[in-house]
Amino acid sequence: MKTKTQAEQSVFSKALGIFIVFTLLCGVVYTGVVTGIAQLMFPKQANGSIIEIDGKRYGSELLGQQYTDDAHMWGRIMNIDVSAFTDENGKMLMYSAPSNLSPASDEYAELVGERVEKLRAANPDMDEAAVPVDLVTCSGSGLDPHISPAAAEYQAARIAKANGISEDRVREIIEECTDGRFLGIFGEKTVNVLEVNLMLDGILE
């Protein structure tokens, strides 16, 4: 008959064994299998959906980049911070986060108003048109790479003039960089800002 100490040791050994087994199954085997399948079937997506041309990486299709010049399309608002993180060499890394301001606050209303005025000043040809809401608000991640087709169209005239091309050509580029609804019925159409700008620069075809 086992003593209390032996029984406790037996329970502990079984618990430890179960812990090790599930650690190996869930932390090593499962992770390895899923990673292997992803690399085999979806290598681009598994590695961050990086846009790479002639060996040079220009960014990820899944992460927004900030553009503020007239010749490029502007994306969602980004709250950029370069003071929080550094790499192994001490170089500052860019970090973006969503806004924590309440949509009902006066500060938020003032901030959105300033953004609207900035967009109207940059896009004088669209003076009578309403500014699309996604151009003056942050996304949940603060790194949304997409804007709505309406937000892209709002900037077409400015981009065409700055690049010396027709508005029709800008719209063709926007259309090429527009993703449809998921399964044709879910969500809304979106325009990938980075892809548009790389096409405007002649980098992406």
PDB file of C-alpha atoms in Angstrom:
ATOM      1  CA  MET A   1       0.000   0.000   0.000  1.00  0.00           C
ATOM      2  CA  LYS A   2       1.364   3.397  -1.049  1.00  0.00           C
ATOM      3  CA  THR A   3       2.090   5.976   1.573  1.00  0.00           C
ATOM      4  CA  LYS A   4       0.771   9.538   1.267  1.00  0.00           C
ATOM      5  CA  THR A   5       4.191  10.746   0.081  1.00  0.00           C
ATOM      6  CA  GLN A   6       4.402   8.032  -2.592  1.00  0.00           C
ATOM      7  CA  ALA A   7       0.869   8.836  -3.773  1.00  0.00           C
ATOM      8  CA  GLU A   8       1.711  12.520  -4.029  1.00  0.00           C
ATOM      9  CA  GLN A   9       4.902  11.678  -5.971  1.00  0.00           C
ATOM     10  CA  SER A  10       2.890   9.462  -8.321  1.00  0.00           C
ATOM     11  CA  VAL A  11       0.335  12.212  -8.993  1.00  0.00           C
ATOM     12  CA  PHE A  12       3.122  14.712  -9.541  1.00  0.00           C
ATOM     13  CA  SER A  13       4.916  12.379 -11.976  1.00  0.00           C
ATOM     14  CA  LYS A  14       1.727  11.833 -13.977  1.00  0.00           C
ATOM     15  CA  ALA A  15       0.996  15.573 -14.052  1.00  0.00           C
ATOM     16  CA  LEU A  16       4.556  16.305 -15.157  1.00  0.00           C
ATOM     17  CA  GLY A  17       4.321  13.647 -17.856  1.00  0.00           C
ATOM     18  CA  ILE A  18       1.048  15.091 -19.179  1.00  0.00           C
ATOM     19  CA  PHE A  19       2.543  18.574 -19.115  1.00  0.00           C
ATOM     20  CA  ILE A  20       5.579  17.455 -21.141  1.00  0.00           C
ATOM     21  CA  VAL A  21       3.456  15.527 -23.663  1.00  0.00           C
ATOM     22  CA  PHE A  22       1.058  18.400 -24.298  1.00  0.00           C
ATOM     23  CA  THR A  23       3.929  20.892 -24.426  1.00  0.00           C
ATOM     24  CA  LEU A  24       5.550  18.827 -27.161  1.00  0.00           C
ATOM     25  CA  LEU A  25       2.274  18.239 -29.015  1.00  0.00           C
ATOM     26  CA  CYS A  26       0.916  21.785 -28.848  1.00  0.00           C
ATOM     27  CA  GLY A  27       4.122  23.787 -28.677  1.00  0.00           C
ATOM     28  CA  VAL A  28       6.378  21.825 -31.035  1.00  0.00           C
ATOM     29  CA  VAL A  29       4.535  19.289 -33.202  1.00  0.00           C
ATOM     30  CA  TYR A  30       1.386  21.352 -33.893  1.00  0.00           C
ATOM     31  CA  THR A  31       3.359  24.555 -34.438  1.00  0.00           C
ATOM     32  CA  GLY A  32       5.817  22.808 -36.725  1.00  0.00           C
ATOM     33  CA  VAL A  33       3.095  21.158 -38.806  1.00  0.00           C
ATOM     34  CA  VAL A  34       1.055  24.354 -39.202  1.00  0.00           C
ATOM     35  CA  THR A  35       4.176  26.380 -40.049  1.00  0.00           C
ATOM     36  CA  GLY A  36       5.302  23.753 -42.544  1.00  0.00           C
ATOM     37  CA  ILE A  37       1.908  23.636 -44.273  1.00  0.00           C
ATOM     38  CA  ALA A  38       1.747  27.437 -44.388  1.00  0.00           C
ATOM     39  CA  GLN A  39       5.239  27.693 -45.881  1.00  0.00           C
ATOM     40  CA  LEU A  40       4.406  25.007 -48.437  1.00  0.00           C
ATOM     41  CA  MET A  41       0.977  26.220 -49.520  1.00  0.00           C
ATOM     42  CA  PHE A  42       1.019  29.967 -48.740  1.00  0.00           C
ATOM     43  CA  PRO A  43       4.700  31.030 -48.547  1.00  0.00           C
ATOM     44  CA  LYS A  44       4.057  34.707 -49.339  1.00  0.00           C
ATOM     45  CA  GLN A  45       1.305  35.112 -46.741  1.00  0.00           C
ATOM     46  CA  ALA A  46       3.225  33.074 -44.150  1.00  0.00           C
ATOM     47  CA  ASN A  47       6.192  35.409 -44.486  1.00  0.00           C
ATOM     48  CA  GLY A  48       4.242  38.636 -44.052  1.00  0.00           C
ATOM     49  CA  SER A  49       2.918  39.294 -47.590  1.00  0.00           C
ATOM     50  CA  ILE A  50       6.040  41.308 -48.379  1.00  0.00           C
ATOM     51  CA  ILE A  51       6.126  43.198 -51.671  1.00  0.00           C
ATOM     52  CA  GLU A  52       9.567  42.373 -53.066  1.00  0.00           C
ATOM     53  CA  ILE A  53      10.729  43.524 -56.498  1.00  0.00           C
ATOM     54  CA  ASP A  54      14.167  42.751 -57.939  1.00  0.00           C
ATOM     55  CA  GLY A  55      15.385  41.689 -54.519  1.00  0.00           C
ATOM     56  CA  LYS A  56      14.286  44.881 -52.772  1.00  0.00           C
ATOM     57  CA  ARG A  57      11.564  44.830 -50.148  1.00  0.00           C
ATOM     58  CA  TYR A  58       9.156  47.753 -50.185  1.00  0.00           C
ATOM     59  CA  GLY A  59       6.835  46.763 -47.348  1.00  0.00           C
ATOM     60  CA  SER A  60       3.980  44.464 -46.469  1.00  0.00           C
ATOM     61  CA  GLU A  61       0.593  44.411 -48.146  1.00  0.00           C
ATOM     62  CA  LEU A  62      -0.849  44.084 -44.635  1.00  0.00           C
ATOM     63  CA  LEU A  63       0.741  47.134 -42.979  1.00  0.00           C
ATOM     64  CA  GLY A  64       0.100  50.775 -43.752  1.00  0.00           C
ATOM     65  CA  GLN A  65       2.838  53.261 -44.589  1.00  0.00           C
ATOM     66  CA  GLN A  66       2.609  57.000 -44.160  1.00  0.00           C
ATOM     67  CA  TYR A  67       2.574  59.203 -47.267  1.00  0.00           C
ATOM     68  CA  THR A  68       2.030  62.952 -47.023  1.00  0.00           C
ATOM     69  CA  ASP A  69       3.245  64.363 -50.363  1.00  0.00           C
ATOM     70  CA  ASP A  70       0.977  65.412 -53.231  1.00  0.00           C
ATOM     71  CA  ALA A  71       2.285  62.820 -55.686  1.00  0.00           C
ATOM     72  CA  HIS A  72       1.215  59.828 -53.615  1.00  0.00           C
ATOM     73  CA  MET A  73      -2.008  58.482 -52.201  1.00  0.00           C
ATOM     74  CA  TRP A  74      -2.610  59.085 -48.519  1.00  0.00           C
ATOM     75  CA  GLY A  75      -3.820  56.281 -46.278  1.00  0.00           C
ATOM     76  CA  ARG A  76      -5.539  56.100 -42.909  1.00  0.00           C
ATOM     77  CA  ILE A  77      -4.341  58.291 -40.059  1.00  0.00           C
ATOM     78  CA  MET A  78      -1.330  56.798 -38.257  1.00  0.00           C
ATOM     79  CA  ASN A  79      -0.311  57.771 -34.716  1.00  0.00           C
ATOM     80  CA  ILE A  80       3.410  57.263 -35.135  1.00  0.00           C
ATOM     81  CA  ASP A  81       5.808  56.864 -32.218  1.00  0.00           C
ATOM     82  CA  VAL A  82       9.571  56.441 -32.674  1.00  0.00           C
ATOM     83  CA  SER A  83      10.546  56.696 -29.016  1.00  0.00           C
ATOM     84  CA  ALA A  84       9.174  53.457 -27.609  1.00  0.00           C
ATOM     85  CA  PHE A  85      11.247  50.774 -29.337  1.00  0.00           C
ATOM     86  CA  THR A  86      14.772  50.345 -30.712  1.00  0.00           C
ATOM     87  CA  ASP A  87      16.450  47.522 -32.638  1.00  0.00           C
ATOM     88  CA  GLU A  88      19.545  45.604 -31.562  1.00  0.00           C
ATOM     89  CA  ASN A  89      21.745  48.432 -32.837  1.00  0.00           C
ATOM     90  CA  GLY A  90      19.875  51.091 -30.892  1.00  0.00           C
ATOM     91  CA  LYS A  91      18.144  52.476 -33.974  1.00  0.00           C
ATOM     92  CA  MET A  92      14.651  53.824 -33.311  1.00  0.00           C
ATOM     93  CA  LEU A  93      11.794  51.775 -34.743  1.00  0.00           C
ATOM     94  CA  MET A  94       8.514  53.233 -35.926  1.00  0.00           C
ATOM     95  CA  TYR A  95       5.449  52.136 -33.987  1.00  0.00           C
ATOM     96  CA  SER A  96       1.826  53.033 -34.590  1.00  0.00           C
ATOM     97  CA  ALA A  97      -1.241  52.594 -32.395  1.00  0.00           C
ATOM     98  CA  PRO A  98      -4.927  53.510 -32.544  1.00  0.00           C
ATOM     99  CA  SER A  99      -6.316  56.598 -30.895  1.00  0.00           C
ATOM    100  CA  ASN A 100      -7.755  56.271 -27.399  1.00  0.00           C
ATOM    101  CA  LEU A 101      -9.818  59.435 -27.707  1.00  0.00           C
ATOM    102  CA  SER A 102     -13.565  59.134 -27.324  1.00  0.00           C
ATOM    103  CA  PRO A 103     -15.479  59.955 -30.537  1.00  0.00           C
ATOM    104  CA  ALA A 104     -17.779  62.055 -28.333  1.00  0.00           C
ATOM    105  CA  SER A 105     -14.967  64.222 -26.933  1.00  0.00           C
ATOM    106  CA  ASP A 106     -14.301  67.817 -27.945  1.00  0.00           C
ATOM    107  CA  GLU A 107     -10.632  66.991 -28.465  1.00  0.00           C
ATOM    108  CA  TYR A 108     -11.518  64.292 -30.979  1.00  0.00           C
ATOM    109  CA  ALA A 109     -13.921  66.569 -32.860  1.00  0.00           C
ATOM    110  CA  GLU A 110     -11.241  69.276 -33.036  1.00  0.00           C
ATOM    111  CA  LEU A 111      -8.660  66.787 -34.272  1.00  0.00           C
ATOM    112  CA  VAL A 112     -10.947  65.455 -37.011  1.00  0.00           C
ATOM    113  CA  GLY A 113     -11.788  69.017 -38.019  1.00  0.00           C
ATOM    114  CA  GLU A 114      -8.089  69.805 -38.454  1.00  0.00           C
ATOM    115  CA  ARG A 115      -7.639  66.703 -40.588  1.00  0.00           C
ATOM    116  CA  VAL A 116     -10.595  67.655 -42.767  1.00  0.00           C
ATOM    117  CA  GLU A 117      -9.142  71.115 -43.360  1.00  0.00           C
ATOM    118  CA  LYS A 118      -5.762  69.625 -44.251  1.00  0.00           C
ATOM    119  CA  LEU A 119      -7.354  67.285 -46.788  1.00  0.00           C
ATOM    120  CA  ARG A 120      -9.453  70.050 -48.316  1.00  0.00           C
ATOM    121  CA  ALA A 121      -6.348  72.219 -48.676  1.00  0.00           C
ATOM    122  CA  ALA A 122      -4.427  69.391 -50.335  1.00  0.00           C
ATOM    123  CA  ASN A 123      -7.321  68.485 -52.652  1.00  0.00           C
ATOM    124  CA  PRO A 124      -8.807  71.822 -53.781  1.00  0.00           C
ATOM    125  CA  ASP A 125     -10.547  70.236 -56.785  1.00  0.00           C
ATOM    126  CA  MET A 126     -12.741  68.294 -54.348  1.00  0.00           C
ATOM    127  CA  ASP A 127     -13.840  71.344 -52.367  1.00  0.00           C
ATOM    128  CA  GLU A 128     -17.554  70.586 -52.710  1.00  0.00           C
ATOM    129  CA  ALA A 129     -17.211  66.859 -52.004  1.00  0.00           C
ATOM    130  CA  ALA A 130     -17.503  65.371 -48.543  1.00  0.00           C
ATOM    131  CA  VAL A 131     -14.230  64.066 -47.115  1.00  0.00           C
ATOM    132  CA  PRO A 132     -14.438  60.258 -46.722  1.00  0.00           C
ATOM    133  CA  VAL A 133     -14.435  59.356 -43.042  1.00  0.00           C
ATOM    134  CA  ASP A 134     -11.640  56.791 -43.333  1.00  0.00           C
ATOM    135  CA  LEU A 135      -9.197  59.550 -44.341  1.00  0.00           C
ATOM    136  CA  VAL A 136      -9.661  61.391 -41.046  1.00  0.00           C
ATOM    137  CA  THR A 137      -9.915  58.498 -38.583  1.00  0.00           C
ATOM    138  CA  CYS A 138      -7.593  55.765 -37.329  1.00  0.00           C
ATOM    139  CA  SER A 139      -8.251  52.084 -37.753  1.00  0.00           C
ATOM    140  CA  GLY A 140      -8.358  49.692 -34.798  1.00  0.00           C
ATOM    141  CA  SER A 141      -4.711  48.735 -35.365  1.00  0.00           C
ATOM    142  CA  GLY A 142      -3.429  52.121 -36.452  1.00  0.00           C
ATOM    143  CA  LEU A 143      -1.722  50.305 -39.348  1.00  0.00           C
ATOM    144  CA  ASP A 144      -4.561  49.686 -41.799  1.00  0.00           C
ATOM    145  CA  PRO A 145      -3.063  49.369 -45.315  1.00  0.00           C
ATOM    146  CA  HIS A 146      -6.386  49.988 -47.074  1.00  0.00           C
ATOM    147  CA  ILE A 147      -8.790  52.827 -47.731  1.00  0.00           C
ATOM    148  CA  SER A 148     -12.197  52.834 -49.371  1.00  0.00           C
ATOM    149  CA  PRO A 149     -12.592  53.384 -53.135  1.00  0.00           C
ATOM    150  CA  ALA A 150     -14.303  56.687 -52.285  1.00  0.00           C
ATOM    151  CA  ALA A 151     -11.250  57.807 -50.288  1.00  0.00           C
ATOM    152  CA  ALA A 152      -8.988  56.865 -53.190  1.00  0.00           C
ATOM    153  CA  GLU A 153     -11.186  58.695 -55.718  1.00  0.00           C
ATOM    154  CA  TYR A 154     -11.144  61.795 -53.530  1.00  0.00           C
ATOM    155  CA  GLN A 155      -7.384  62.063 -54.139  1.00  0.00           C
ATOM    156  CA  ALA A 156      -7.320  61.225 -57.853  1.00  0.00           C
ATOM    157  CA  ALA A 157      -7.217  64.800 -59.168  1.00  0.00           C
ATOM    158  CA  ARG A 158      -4.359  65.840 -56.854  1.00  0.00           C
ATOM    159  CA  ILE A 159      -2.306  62.756 -57.671  1.00  0.00           C
ATOM    160  CA  ALA A 160      -2.823  63.168 -61.416  1.00  0.00           C
ATOM    161  CA  LYS A 161      -1.647  66.795 -61.381  1.00  0.00           C
ATOM    162  CA  ALA A 162       1.378  66.078 -59.187  1.00  0.00           C
ATOM    163  CA  ASN A 163       2.520  63.196 -61.409  1.00  0.00           C
ATOM    164  CA  GLY A 164       1.635  64.778 -64.738  1.00  0.00           C
ATOM    165  CA  ILE A 165      -0.715  61.976 -65.737  1.00  0.00           C
ATOM    166  CA  SER A 166      -4.434  61.806 -66.484  1.00  0.00           C
ATOM    167  CA  GLU A 167      -7.057  61.211 -63.838  1.00  0.00           C
ATOM    168  CA  ASP A 168      -8.225  58.236 -65.896  1.00  0.00           C
ATOM    169  CA  ARG A 169      -4.787  56.654 -65.492  1.00  0.00           C
ATOM    170  CA  VAL A 170      -4.903  57.230 -61.737  1.00  0.00           C
ATOM    171  CA  ARG A 171      -8.315  55.572 -61.638  1.00  0.00           C
ATOM    172  CA  GLU A 172      -6.972  52.618 -63.632  1.00  0.00           C
ATOM    173  CA  ILE A 173      -4.240  52.154 -61.030  1.00  0.00           C
ATOM    174  CA  ILE A 174      -6.766  52.424 -58.216  1.00  0.00           C
ATOM    175  CA  GLU A 175      -8.927  49.780 -59.872  1.00  0.00           C
ATOM    176  CA  GLU A 176      -5.956  47.428 -60.268  1.00  0.00           C
ATOM    177  CA  CYS A 177      -5.181  47.787 -56.556  1.00  0.00           C
ATOM    178  CA  THR A 178      -8.770  47.322 -55.395  1.00  0.00           C
ATOM    179  CA  ASP A 179      -9.690  44.159 -53.517  1.00  0.00           C
ATOM    180  CA  GLY A 180     -13.253  42.915 -53.822  1.00  0.00           C
ATOM    181  CA  ARG A 181     -15.603  41.741 -51.112  1.00  0.00           C
ATOM    182  CA  PHE A 182     -14.718  38.487 -49.349  1.00  0.00           C
ATOM    183  CA  LEU A 183     -16.445  35.666 -51.235  1.00  0.00           C
ATOM    184  CA  GLY A 184     -18.138  38.410 -53.224  1.00  0.00           C
ATOM    185  CA  ILE A 185     -20.632  39.266 -50.479  1.00  0.00           C
ATOM    186  CA  PHE A 186     -18.838  40.017 -47.178  1.00  0.00           C
ATOM    187  CA  GLY A 187     -17.284  43.352 -46.260  1.00  0.00           C
ATOM    188  CA  GLU A 188     -16.553  46.217 -48.620  1.00  0.00           C
ATOM    189  CA  LYS A 189     -14.169  46.865 -51.486  1.00  0.00           C
ATOM    190  CA  THR A 190     -10.807  48.251 -50.353  1.00  0.00           C
ATOM    191  CA  VAL A 191      -7.827  49.897 -52.043  1.00  0.00           C
ATOM    192  CA  ASN A 192      -4.278  48.981 -51.024  1.00  0.00           C
ATOM    193  CA  VAL A 193      -2.455  52.307 -50.619  1.00  0.00           C
ATOM    194  CA  LEU A 194       1.094  50.935 -50.816  1.00  0.00           C
ATOM    195  CA  GLU A 195       0.365  49.086 -54.069  1.00  0.00           C
ATOM    196  CA  VAL A 196      -1.125  52.232 -55.605  1.00  0.00           C
ATOM    197  CA  ASN A 197       1.937  54.292 -54.675  1.00  0.00           C
ATOM    198  CA  LEU A 198       4.375  51.699 -55.959  1.00  0.00           C
ATOM    199  CA  MET A 199       2.506  51.680 -59.264  1.00  0.00           C
ATOM    200  CA  LEU A 200       2.585  55.485 -59.391  1.00  0.00           C
ATOM    201  CA  ASP A 201       6.352  55.315 -58.903  1.00  0.00           C
ATOM    202  CA  GLY A 202       6.678  52.753 -61.704  1.00  0.00           C
ATOM    203  CA  ILE A 203       8.018  50.152 -59.288  1.00  0.00           C
ATOM    204  CA  LEU A 204       5.059  47.795 -59.345  1.00  0.00           C
ATOM    205  CA  GLU A 205       3.409  46.833 -62.627  1.00  0.00           C
TER     206      GLU A 205
END
